[in-house]
Amino acid sequence: MLLTSVIIVLREVLEAALIISVLLALSRIAGIRLNWVRWAIGLGVLGSVIYASNTAIVSDWFDGVGQEVINALLQISVYVCLVIFAVYFAATHKADDANKQRLQALMTVVVSLAIVREGSEIFLYLSGFVGDMTQFTPILTGGLVGAGIGISAGALVYYLLLNLKRDIIPYLSTVLLASVAAGMAGQAALLLIQADWLPSQQALWDSSQWLPEDSVSGQLLYALIGYEASPTPVQAAAYFGGFLLLLGLVALSRYRRKSHADG
Amino acid sequence: MRSIRTFLVVVLLATMTLVVFIAALRGYRASMSQVEALLDGQLVEMARLLDSLHPDDFAMTEAYDGRAFAFQVWVSGKLLKKSLNTPDELIAPLTPGYRDGNFSGYRWRILAQPGHTHEQWILVAQRADLRISLAEEVILEAVLPIIVSLPLAGVLIWLIVGRGLQPLRRLAQQLGSKRSDDLSPLPIAGAPAELRQVIDSTNSLFNRLALAFDREKRFAADAAHELRTPISVLKIQMYNLSRDLQRGNPNLDKLNDGIERVNHLVEQILALYRSTPEHFMANFSRLDLHALARDTISRYYDEFRSRDQQIELAGHRSFLVGDRFALETLLHNLLSNASKYTPSGGQIRVAVQSDDSGVVLCVEDSGPGIAEEEYERVFERFYRIGGDRHVSGVRGCGLGLAIVQHITELHEARIELGRSSFTSGLAVNICFPLRIDAGVGA
């Protein structure tokens, strides 16, 4: 039980921690105050508890696949918000107060939605063991280990980004955000396949022999680049399409800002 | 600003957590394999024990109804003996080895092993959930203390890093609490090796700065002082010359003008260096700024009258703690500037007010005023707007407001420039903070 608990908590915490770390590092370099993160985490935790408490109702929606569909919608919302944020951040060279407020609001929405999605999974998993005292210690220990690894990795990514050369940070952060966002798009596709909203297909490849998804390294890669051991063509298309779309839009936004400044 | 302490604590704790937790997980996995092997070994022993029994012995044994273990003994395809918690059918195929299977509502780890006779098969099983929880209980006993001790490690790291950074904090405090004129070296005794170079370099910088200040002060003061004597001689010669030559000679007037200008410049340079916070020997006492302004105006009243300027003093008695000589110089410079840049027939207003926050001196004129972008620069030494080609045509040396700023700093006051309440002109506001021993409007 301990290992299962570690994997489930780590998977969810790591993804949220990575998004928060990258956005915090970008806030630092843009001179944006970091108080938004408290609001985002608070709203996210509250939202995840409300969402997880109403899973039974949500599951009945859309002919019994409500949970998959709503989870996919949450993932897509996080992806869309991350794209808007990355494009807006690239378009504003020197953020004035109004721009900073808009960026703060976008980051709050992104982190809150991500925590609602990730937090509700943890809450659902843990609530399944309420009252089972025999499993209490291994579940709690596993949860703490998973959360500890996830938060620690997030903290190290934050300081790693801040200790890079200042002009590299936006580029590396954008690539990191693009991989996390693409992972979200890939997961959304998987959930929609599970709900039969997208066609189920043969896996493109199967790398579970070399790197199982349920290993710690598999989970690290899952959070970082949306690693899937046996993705279907639809998932792969959602992942790579999502990745390239975000990077393309950011590059276009930078180009337009630069040509505007030169002109 | 980022804190070194927070950075070190977070990064150290995060690294430690990652390393310790991943190591604990590896340890957990390795221990689980060991315990699994041990429990599998138990199944083998049980199978051997059952195999060692003669078929007649089974008949004598009582039915076993265990919770964690189960067994079946098959001979030539017939069930010879079984524990009560197994069904009558085979619980696993009769091929040697371990496998997982379900029966009686649980998942089991089953070992199938041929007996000492070819016809006999022993099947022993152990409940999978109990195996895992037993193994987990054993391993958690080892892992849990590591997890529980992390918050303690965090507190210890916080304290140790804080202690390690103490010399740096002390150095920052020493530098922060230094007065602007305190160029004494920082103590190096007891400083850690990492900070010695910083302290050495800072002390060397202080030393060079003190020498440079001293040289500058002595040079300017000596030069100004040495120039006073020849200027006085020049003035006497000028007076004698004016008596010998005809009055109204334009060359004589220009010469006289030049000598007056040099004299003014030398006096201003002396005043500037006397009033720098580094060199000023303050003699602070409680005084009435309103009365001081009144005295200064009356002393220089002829200057205003000669230019047909109206001067007005407003306000009431306002006490502050200050240096009388310095404040007289400040008032004289402000009034002199106002008079110089106000055209003939113009107006000058001096107001001294006091309230709970302090004393405010305001000198405003109806001259052309100063553009806002020049407000900062007029306090620079020798800076004159438009140089000697200023629209007012007034000649000066550009030191008046620099001296005013020095004196303002000496009194920890704040100076602000703005537009005067006349149709045009400059307003200079100086806010002296209230000192407890000064009193207000007494």
XYZ file of C-alpha atoms in Angstrom:
705
model
C 0.000 0.000 0.000
C 2.856 2.300 0.777
C 4.209 2.214 -2.762
C 0.783 2.707 -4.333
C 0.197 5.634 -2.016
C 3.604 7.137 -2.906
C 2.957 6.823 -6.641
C -0.556 8.332 -6.540
C 0.361 11.285 -4.319
C 3.701 11.899 -6.073
C 2.059 11.913 -9.503
C -0.431 14.603 -8.520
C 1.762 16.728 -6.236
C 4.724 16.781 -8.624
C 2.676 18.095 -11.537
C 1.155 20.911 -9.472
C 4.534 21.675 -7.815
C 6.236 22.000 -11.206
C 3.610 24.424 -12.523
C 3.809 26.495 -9.316
C 7.657 26.540 -9.364
C 7.892 27.703 -12.965
C 5.200 30.379 -12.487
C 6.840 31.581 -9.255
C 10.216 31.873 -11.009
C 8.607 33.844 -13.849
C 6.844 36.092 -11.304
C 10.198 36.811 -9.698
C 11.863 37.899 -12.900
C 8.833 39.966 -13.968
C 8.761 41.719 -10.573
C 5.305 40.345 -9.747
C 4.492 39.931 -6.045
C 4.193 36.305 -4.981
C 1.056 36.667 -2.841
C -1.101 35.239 -5.656
C 0.225 31.756 -4.884
C -1.444 31.687 -1.452
C -4.813 32.504 -3.028
C -4.292 29.987 -5.812
C -3.390 27.146 -3.418
C -6.256 28.032 -1.041
C -8.822 28.184 -3.854
C -7.419 25.019 -5.432
C -7.552 22.997 -2.199
C -11.088 24.201 -1.487
C -12.158 23.392 -5.055
C -10.582 19.942 -4.944
C -12.370 19.064 -1.678
C -15.724 20.254 -3.108
C -15.131 18.404 -6.378
C -14.018 15.156 -4.706
C -16.961 15.277 -2.290
C -19.365 15.402 -5.232
C -17.732 12.727 -7.355
C -20.780 10.478 -7.129
C -22.983 13.163 -8.674
C -20.403 14.115 -11.299
C -19.861 10.466 -12.304
C -23.516 10.117 -13.316
C -23.270 12.939 -15.836
C -22.775 12.200 -19.558
C -24.171 8.664 -19.312
C -21.894 7.605 -16.485
C -18.616 9.029 -17.824
C -19.010 12.407 -16.118
C -15.852 12.104 -14.039
C -13.662 11.351 -17.062
C -15.233 14.181 -19.086
C -15.018 16.763 -16.291
C -11.421 15.741 -15.521
C -10.580 16.060 -19.217
C -12.231 19.502 -19.287
C -10.186 20.546 -16.253
C -6.984 19.369 -17.975
C -7.927 21.218 -21.168
C -8.727 24.372 -19.143
C -5.297 24.217 -17.488
C -3.710 23.747 -20.911
C -5.615 26.714 -22.430
C -4.826 28.960 -19.442
C -1.136 27.992 -19.638
C -1.096 28.862 -23.351
C -2.767 32.250 -22.726
C -0.369 32.947 -19.867
C 2.755 31.977 -21.832
C 1.690 34.039 -24.853
C 0.727 37.059 -22.729
C 3.966 36.823 -20.725
C 5.992 36.727 -23.962
C 4.048 39.704 -25.354
C 4.654 41.970 -22.344
C 8.299 42.949 -22.325
C 8.189 45.217 -19.293
C 5.081 44.473 -17.316
C 3.336 47.591 -15.955
C 0.952 47.346 -12.999
C -2.104 46.526 -15.132
C -0.226 43.777 -16.987
C 1.138 42.397 -13.718
C -2.407 42.148 -12.329
C -3.571 40.306 -15.439
C -0.630 37.909 -15.233
C -1.300 37.362 -11.511
C -4.952 36.575 -12.242
C -3.985 34.132 -15.012
C -1.464 32.362 -12.783
C -4.022 32.125 -9.963
C -6.535 30.501 -12.347
C -3.930 28.064 -13.770
C -2.681 26.916 -10.358
C -6.180 26.728 -8.838
C -7.486 24.577 -11.711
C -4.404 22.333 -11.609
C -4.795 21.850 -7.848
C -8.528 21.131 -8.201
C -7.649 18.378 -10.690
C -4.632 16.928 -8.867
C -5.926 17.504 -5.325
C -9.275 15.830 -5.975
C -7.449 12.642 -7.045
C -5.478 12.575 -3.790
C -8.559 13.381 -1.743
C -10.553 10.593 -3.451
C -7.754 8.089 -2.927
C -7.282 8.973 0.750
C -11.020 9.086 1.483
C -11.234 5.468 0.301
C -9.268 4.428 3.382
C -11.163 6.456 5.977
C -11.991 4.162 8.852
C -9.494 1.468 7.827
C -7.010 1.827 10.664
C -4.891 -1.134 9.474
C -3.926 0.823 6.347
C -3.623 4.183 8.073
C 0.129 4.153 8.714
C 1.286 2.859 5.295
C -1.141 5.153 3.416
C -0.146 8.206 5.448
C 3.557 7.368 5.222
C 3.293 6.788 1.478
C 1.378 10.044 1.070
C 4.006 11.967 3.029
C 6.866 10.420 1.040
C 5.113 11.164 -2.277
C 4.269 14.734 -1.256
C 7.806 15.221 0.128
C 9.440 14.111 -3.127
C 7.018 16.207 -5.229
C 7.378 19.404 -3.195
C 11.167 18.997 -2.919
C 11.507 18.536 -6.678
C 9.342 21.643 -7.195
C 11.467 23.706 -4.765
C 14.688 22.590 -6.491
C 13.291 23.456 -9.936
C 12.318 26.921 -8.623
C 15.790 27.681 -7.268
C 17.460 26.074 -10.264
C 15.535 28.400 -12.585
C 16.313 31.447 -10.445
C 20.017 30.627 -10.435
C 20.232 30.506 -14.206
C 21.209 33.506 -16.305
C 18.295 35.925 -16.218
C 17.689 35.960 -19.971
C 17.594 32.140 -20.149
C 14.860 31.786 -17.499
C 11.884 32.799 -19.730
C 12.981 30.410 -22.509
C 13.563 27.419 -20.238
C 10.389 28.165 -18.266
C 8.389 28.299 -21.496
C 9.755 24.916 -22.589
C 8.957 23.460 -19.139
C 5.450 24.948 -19.199
C 4.982 23.630 -22.751
C 5.924 20.080 -21.662
C 3.667 20.175 -18.598
C 0.829 21.714 -20.656
C 1.301 19.131 -23.426
C 1.181 16.411 -20.761
C -2.173 17.847 -19.681
C -3.426 17.730 -23.294
C -2.250 14.100 -23.586
C -3.981 13.144 -20.309
C -7.171 14.883 -21.453
C -7.065 12.796 -24.645
C -6.602 9.607 -22.586
C -9.573 10.492 -20.354
C -11.755 11.182 -23.403
C -10.687 7.817 -24.865
C -11.724 6.181 -21.577
C -15.087 7.979 -21.844
C -15.433 6.727 -25.438
C -15.555 10.288 -26.676
C -12.405 9.647 -28.694
C -11.658 6.422 -30.574
C -9.681 3.740 -28.799
C -6.638 2.711 -30.834
C -3.611 0.438 -30.772
C -0.674 1.815 -28.803
C 2.055 3.385 -30.921
C 4.732 1.796 -28.750
C 5.156 0.151 -25.358
C 8.103 1.235 -23.231
C 6.775 -0.153 -19.941
C 9.547 -2.787 -19.956
C 12.276 -0.132 -19.761
C 10.465 2.505 -17.774
C 7.222 1.496 -16.073
C 4.774 4.362 -15.486
C 4.273 3.295 -11.869
C 7.955 3.722 -10.930
C 9.282 6.883 -9.260
C 11.302 7.824 -12.364
C 8.256 7.081 -14.519
C 6.193 9.447 -12.380
C 8.898 12.141 -12.501
C 8.860 11.952 -16.304
C 5.056 11.813 -16.302
C 4.914 15.140 -14.457
C 7.762 16.689 -16.439
C 6.989 15.609 -19.994
C 3.675 13.728 -19.649
C 5.370 10.338 -20.065
C 3.068 7.525 -21.189
C 4.491 4.003 -21.614
C 2.001 3.002 -24.330
C 0.370 6.043 -25.930
C -2.231 5.803 -28.689
C -1.918 7.950 -31.861
C -4.620 10.340 -30.528
C -2.719 10.822 -27.248
C 0.576 11.354 -29.078
C -1.090 13.842 -31.441
C -2.624 15.726 -28.487
C 0.760 15.773 -26.717
C 2.977 16.858 -29.616
C 0.291 19.134 -31.077
C -0.199 20.812 -27.698
C 3.558 21.196 -27.208
C 4.212 22.698 -30.645
C 1.118 24.943 -30.528
C 2.197 26.560 -27.256
C 5.796 27.059 -28.396
C 4.654 28.322 -31.798
C 2.259 30.877 -30.324
C 4.896 32.090 -27.845
C 7.484 32.420 -30.650
C 4.970 34.358 -32.756
C 4.143 36.626 -29.847
C 7.851 37.324 -29.210
C 8.427 37.985 -32.909
C 5.518 40.435 -33.064
C 6.716 42.233 -29.935
C 10.224 42.496 -31.328
C 9.113 43.747 -34.763
C 6.763 46.204 -33.035
C 9.663 47.493 -30.889
C 11.991 47.739 -33.927
C 9.366 49.405 -36.086
C 15.226 40.531 -2.092
C 15.947 36.835 -1.778
C 17.166 35.592 1.578
C 20.330 33.471 1.641
C 19.017 31.704 4.738
C 15.696 30.719 3.115
C 17.522 29.617 -0.027
C 19.972 27.431 1.900
C 17.332 25.923 4.184
C 14.865 25.160 1.351
C 17.500 23.766 -1.010
C 19.234 21.686 1.697
C 15.965 20.335 3.039
C 14.589 19.611 -0.441
C 17.784 17.812 -1.464
C 17.835 15.862 1.784
C 14.156 14.944 1.451
C 14.608 13.795 -2.140
C 17.708 11.723 -1.381
C 16.379 10.254 1.888
C 12.900 9.477 0.542
C 14.152 7.914 -2.674
C 16.691 5.898 -0.652
C 13.895 4.897 1.755
C 11.759 3.764 -1.201
C 14.639 1.716 -2.580
C 15.199 0.280 0.890
C 11.487 -0.474 1.150
C 11.503 -2.331 -2.158
C 14.648 -4.287 -1.292
C 13.287 -5.165 2.168
C 9.967 -6.225 0.666
C 11.792 -8.624 -1.686
C 13.764 -10.011 1.261
C 10.641 -10.516 3.357
C 8.821 -12.070 0.384
C 11.714 -14.489 -0.050
C 11.591 -15.301 3.664
C 7.843 -15.926 3.569
C 8.225 -18.020 0.420
C 10.830 -20.008 2.331
C 8.227 -20.596 5.052
C 5.850 -22.027 2.442
C 8.579 -24.399 1.277
C 9.187 -25.525 4.874
C 5.474 -26.075 5.389
C 5.256 -28.110 2.175
C 8.210 -30.227 3.292
C 6.633 -30.783 6.690
C 3.354 -31.909 5.118
C 5.271 -34.115 2.680
C 7.161 -35.780 5.542
C 3.874 -36.984 7.085
C 2.717 -40.492 6.254
C -0.772 -40.728 4.714
C -1.879 -42.517 7.892
C -0.751 -39.556 9.985
C -3.157 -37.283 8.121
C -6.039 -39.367 9.270
C -5.035 -38.772 12.873
C -4.487 -35.026 12.552
C -7.328 -32.689 13.337
C -8.724 -30.446 10.673
C -6.657 -27.258 10.451
C -8.691 -24.058 10.207
C -6.059 -21.328 9.992
C -6.471 -17.684 9.025
C -3.177 -16.971 7.344
C -2.264 -20.376 5.897
C -4.065 -23.069 3.892
C -3.018 -26.394 2.391
C -4.147 -29.278 0.240
C -2.504 -32.707 -0.145
C -3.398 -34.522 -3.317
C -2.507 -38.156 -4.077
C -3.094 -39.607 -7.534
C -5.609 -36.881 -8.324
C -7.562 -37.376 -5.077
C -7.710 -34.895 -2.216
C -6.111 -36.630 0.763
C -6.191 -33.799 3.294
C -6.947 -30.044 3.329
C -7.321 -27.190 5.715
C -10.894 -26.076 6.330
C -10.316 -22.740 4.612
C -9.724 -24.310 1.181
C -12.327 -25.575 -1.302
C -12.537 -29.229 -2.404
C -11.140 -28.349 -5.812
C -7.502 -27.725 -6.670
C -6.431 -24.279 -5.505
C -3.680 -24.173 -8.134
C -2.600 -26.305 -11.111
C -0.287 -29.194 -10.253
C 2.846 -27.697 -11.742
C 5.755 -26.924 -9.420
C 6.317 -23.284 -8.412
C 4.721 -20.192 -6.911
C 1.663 -18.424 -8.247
C -1.027 -16.053 -6.995
C -4.632 -17.211 -6.892
C -8.029 -16.468 -5.360
C -10.177 -18.729 -3.193
C -12.336 -18.401 -0.098
C -12.758 -14.705 -0.736
C -9.041 -13.811 -0.480
C -5.978 -13.557 -2.633
C -3.292 -16.115 -1.796
C 0.346 -16.832 -2.535
C 0.341 -20.539 -3.459
C 3.223 -23.006 -3.683
C 2.669 -26.243 -5.587
C 5.310 -28.856 -4.900
C 5.455 -32.577 -5.809
C 5.755 -34.928 -2.809
C 8.362 -37.594 -2.168
C 6.223 -40.008 -4.158
C 5.262 -39.062 -7.685
C 1.593 -39.462 -6.965
C 1.580 -36.929 -4.107
C 1.269 -33.108 -4.519
C 1.454 -30.600 -1.701
C -0.229 -27.204 -2.163
C 0.441 -24.631 0.558
C -0.886 -21.068 0.510
C -0.535 -17.878 2.487
C -2.926 -14.919 2.382
C -1.357 -12.208 0.188
C -2.826 -9.247 2.112
C -1.469 -10.539 5.430
C 1.940 -11.190 3.877
C 2.114 -7.590 2.598
C 0.856 -5.990 5.788
C 3.255 -8.093 7.852
C 6.150 -7.121 5.613
C 5.035 -3.497 5.543
C 4.715 -3.343 9.302
C 8.284 -4.596 9.684
C 9.708 -2.183 7.105
C 7.652 0.818 8.221
C 9.208 0.495 11.641
C 12.506 1.303 9.922
C 11.234 3.952 7.454
C 8.904 5.911 9.727
C 11.589 7.393 12.023
C 13.373 8.812 8.950
C 10.198 10.604 7.833
C 9.281 11.813 11.296
C 12.788 13.180 11.857
C 12.676 15.411 8.742
C 10.819 18.352 10.384
C 13.364 18.183 13.188
C 16.139 18.201 10.585
C 14.456 21.244 9.001
C 14.477 23.155 12.311
C 18.106 22.166 12.938
C 19.144 23.241 9.422
C 17.305 26.579 9.927
C 19.160 27.189 13.202
C 22.549 26.038 11.892
C 22.308 28.121 8.709
C 21.198 31.118 10.802
C 24.192 30.642 13.077
C 26.503 30.262 10.080
C 25.231 33.505 8.549
C 25.515 35.456 11.805
C 28.923 37.029 10.979
C 27.497 38.255 7.661
C 24.443 39.715 9.424
C 26.716 41.357 12.008
C 28.841 42.894 9.254
C 25.716 44.217 7.505
C 24.537 45.728 10.811
C 27.923 47.365 11.423
C 27.905 48.897 7.953
C 24.241 49.914 8.196
C 24.650 51.632 11.557
C 27.684 53.663 10.480
C 27.140 57.418 10.276
C 27.872 59.027 6.920
C 31.006 60.672 8.333
C 32.237 57.566 10.163
C 35.082 56.184 8.098
C 36.708 54.251 10.929
C 37.813 50.695 10.026
C 35.583 47.714 10.812
C 36.879 45.296 13.468
C 38.498 42.267 11.838
C 39.203 40.252 14.993
C 37.033 37.156 15.212
C 35.750 37.502 11.641
C 35.495 34.227 9.695
C 37.999 33.545 6.904
C 35.328 34.028 4.200
C 34.620 37.593 5.383
C 38.204 38.685 6.065
C 38.805 39.655 2.451
C 35.549 41.661 2.376
C 36.392 43.472 5.632
C 39.987 44.092 4.486
C 38.793 45.567 1.189
C 36.095 47.672 2.905
C 38.586 49.020 5.467
C 41.069 49.831 2.729
C 38.288 51.661 0.856
C 37.312 53.583 4.007
C 40.937 54.550 4.534
C 41.370 55.818 0.984
C 38.048 57.656 1.199
C 39.043 59.344 4.471
C 42.373 60.454 2.984
C 40.632 61.737 -0.148
C 38.081 63.666 1.937
C 40.835 65.134 4.044
C 42.906 66.146 1.012
C 39.882 67.699 -0.670
C 38.863 69.546 2.458
C 42.362 70.858 3.123
C 42.958 71.824 -0.471
C 39.669 73.717 -0.864
C 39.825 75.335 2.567
C 43.533 76.249 2.261
C 43.106 77.546 -1.248
C 40.072 79.626 -0.280
C 41.776 80.877 2.868
C 45.006 81.763 1.035
C 43.015 83.614 -1.595
C 41.325 85.845 0.968
C 44.526 87.848 1.663
C 45.346 88.729 -1.982
C 41.678 89.557 -2.558
C 41.722 91.947 0.396
C 44.932 93.510 -0.995
C 43.259 93.777 -4.408
C 40.261 95.502 -2.817
C 42.520 98.091 -1.163
C 44.401 98.642 -4.408
C 41.076 98.994 -6.150
C 39.948 101.598 -3.661
C 43.197 103.533 -4.118
C 42.921 103.278 -7.869
C 39.319 104.519 -7.837
C 40.480 107.591 -5.980
C 43.235 108.278 -8.532
C 41.102 107.642 -11.632
C 37.933 109.334 -12.711
C 34.702 107.967 -11.207
C 32.461 106.061 -13.598
C 35.342 104.592 -15.573
C 33.764 101.460 -17.170
C 36.996 99.429 -16.942
C 37.227 100.213 -13.267
C 33.624 99.041 -12.693
C 34.322 95.768 -14.537
C 37.449 95.212 -12.460
C 35.509 95.931 -9.287
C 32.816 93.488 -10.405
C 35.402 90.802 -11.032
C 37.016 91.248 -7.621
C 33.601 91.089 -5.901
C 32.783 87.920 -7.833
C 36.047 86.221 -6.866
C 35.504 87.289 -3.262
C 31.963 85.861 -3.278
C 33.185 82.605 -4.822
C 35.895 82.163 -2.195
C 33.442 82.881 0.644
C 30.935 80.407 -0.802
C 33.593 77.693 -1.201
C 34.568 78.180 2.429
C 30.911 78.056 3.495
C 30.346 74.923 1.421
C 33.213 73.026 3.025
C 32.374 74.252 6.473
C 28.838 72.965 6.026
C 29.590 69.473 4.643
C 28.263 66.869 7.099
C 31.727 65.251 7.216
C 33.452 68.431 8.441
C 30.817 70.438 10.184
C 31.380 70.999 13.876
C 27.778 71.553 14.846
C 26.792 73.624 17.818
C 23.146 72.781 18.170
C 20.868 74.798 20.408
C 17.178 75.566 20.702
C 16.311 78.617 18.606
C 13.354 80.415 17.046
C 13.567 80.076 13.260
C 10.975 82.821 12.751
C 13.102 85.290 14.739
C 16.228 84.175 12.879
C 14.477 84.754 9.530
C 13.377 88.225 10.721
C 16.968 89.120 11.723
C 18.402 87.839 8.452
C 15.855 89.796 6.391
C 16.596 93.004 8.294
C 20.365 92.438 7.867
C 20.042 92.182 4.098
C 17.076 94.543 3.740
C 19.111 97.117 1.816
C 19.712 94.538 -0.893
C 15.965 94.096 -1.447
C 15.261 97.810 -1.219
C 17.960 98.619 -3.788
C 16.087 96.375 -6.247
C 12.716 97.763 -5.240
C 11.579 94.289 -4.146
C 8.836 93.681 -1.611
C 9.692 91.162 1.091
C 7.175 89.727 3.504
C 7.639 87.471 6.551
C 4.689 85.304 7.564
C 4.159 82.693 10.276
C 4.774 82.586 13.992
C 7.423 81.699 16.536
C 8.726 78.236 15.688
C 11.354 76.558 17.778
C 13.759 73.951 16.601
C 17.127 72.558 17.600
C 19.737 73.731 15.126
C 23.027 75.470 14.481
C 22.498 79.238 14.439
C 25.426 80.035 12.129
C 24.454 77.294 9.638
C 20.782 78.334 9.603
C 21.761 81.992 9.081
C 23.859 80.886 6.091
C 20.936 78.828 4.792
C 18.492 81.740 5.105
C 20.974 84.157 3.547
C 21.578 81.874 0.561
C 17.847 81.316 -0.026
C 17.061 85.041 0.303
C 20.007 86.016 -1.837
C 18.917 83.571 -4.566
C 15.318 84.825 -4.378
C 16.470 88.419 -4.664
C 18.874 87.699 -7.517
C 16.332 85.915 -9.668
C 13.341 88.167 -8.888
C 13.106 91.155 -11.196
C 13.039 94.706 -9.793
C 9.673 95.424 -8.219
C 9.032 91.690 -7.665
C 7.871 89.974 -4.488
C 9.511 87.586 -2.023
C 7.657 85.812 0.764
C 9.212 83.987 3.705
C 6.967 81.842 5.907
C 7.875 79.913 9.043
C 5.171 77.579 10.326
C 5.205 74.803 12.871
C 2.933 71.923 13.701
C 3.111 68.531 15.418
C 5.406 67.087 12.754
C 7.990 69.888 12.773
C 8.911 73.316 11.452
C 8.474 74.318 7.812
C 10.420 77.155 6.233
C 9.144 78.384 2.880
C 10.886 80.964 0.708
C 9.101 81.861 -2.511
C 9.638 84.501 -5.130
C 7.943 85.964 -8.216
C 10.932 85.328 -10.479
C 10.964 83.126 -13.576
C 11.165 79.878 -11.485
C 12.911 76.634 -12.435
C 11.728 73.920 -14.820
C 10.806 70.716 -12.943
C 13.444 68.637 -14.748
C 16.114 70.945 -13.278
C 15.016 70.449 -9.641
C 17.562 67.697 -8.984
C 20.489 69.315 -10.754
C 20.341 72.748 -9.067
C 21.751 71.180 -5.902
C 24.920 70.107 -7.716
C 28.008 72.134 -6.993
C 28.835 74.830 -9.567
C 25.700 73.992 -11.566
C 23.875 77.009 -12.927
C 20.874 76.778 -15.200
C 21.989 78.001 -18.612
C 25.461 78.770 -17.183
C 26.285 82.457 -17.157
C 23.755 82.952 -19.941
C 20.807 82.577 -17.554
C 17.850 84.675 -18.696
C 18.025 86.692 -15.500
C 21.500 87.849 -16.453
C 22.484 87.308 -12.833
C 25.972 86.056 -12.248
C 26.693 83.589 -9.481
C 28.988 80.715 -8.649
C 26.421 77.865 -8.462
C 27.171 76.947 -4.842
C 24.242 78.559 -2.985
C 21.763 75.648 -3.154
C 24.550 73.055 -2.618
C 25.321 74.806 0.694
C 21.595 74.923 1.524
C 21.356 71.178 0.914
C 24.358 70.458 3.156
C 22.820 72.469 5.981
C 19.458 70.760 5.436
C 21.146 67.344 5.744
C 22.931 68.483 8.906
C 19.535 69.163 10.466
C 18.040 65.900 9.085
C 15.517 68.088 7.281
C 13.863 67.552 3.890
C 14.089 70.059 1.054
C 11.551 70.320 -1.749
C 11.340 72.666 -4.713
C 8.062 73.699 -6.304
C 6.142 76.488 -7.956
C 5.547 79.584 -5.887
C 2.074 80.865 -5.074
C 2.801 83.966 -7.189
C 1.980 83.873 -10.904
C 5.497 82.593 -11.527
C 8.547 81.798 -9.450
C 10.171 79.196 -7.258
C 9.120 77.957 -3.826
C 11.724 76.302 -1.605
C 10.215 74.319 1.270
C 12.393 72.936 4.042
C 10.756 70.667 6.625
C 12.707 70.362 9.869
C 11.611 67.307 11.876
C 10.445 67.993 15.389
C 12.885 67.112 18.124
C 11.547 66.213 21.514
C 13.605 68.908 23.196
C 12.504 71.709 20.816
C 8.829 72.184 21.628
C 6.327 73.783 19.274
C 5.334 77.413 19.227
C 6.541 77.909 22.772
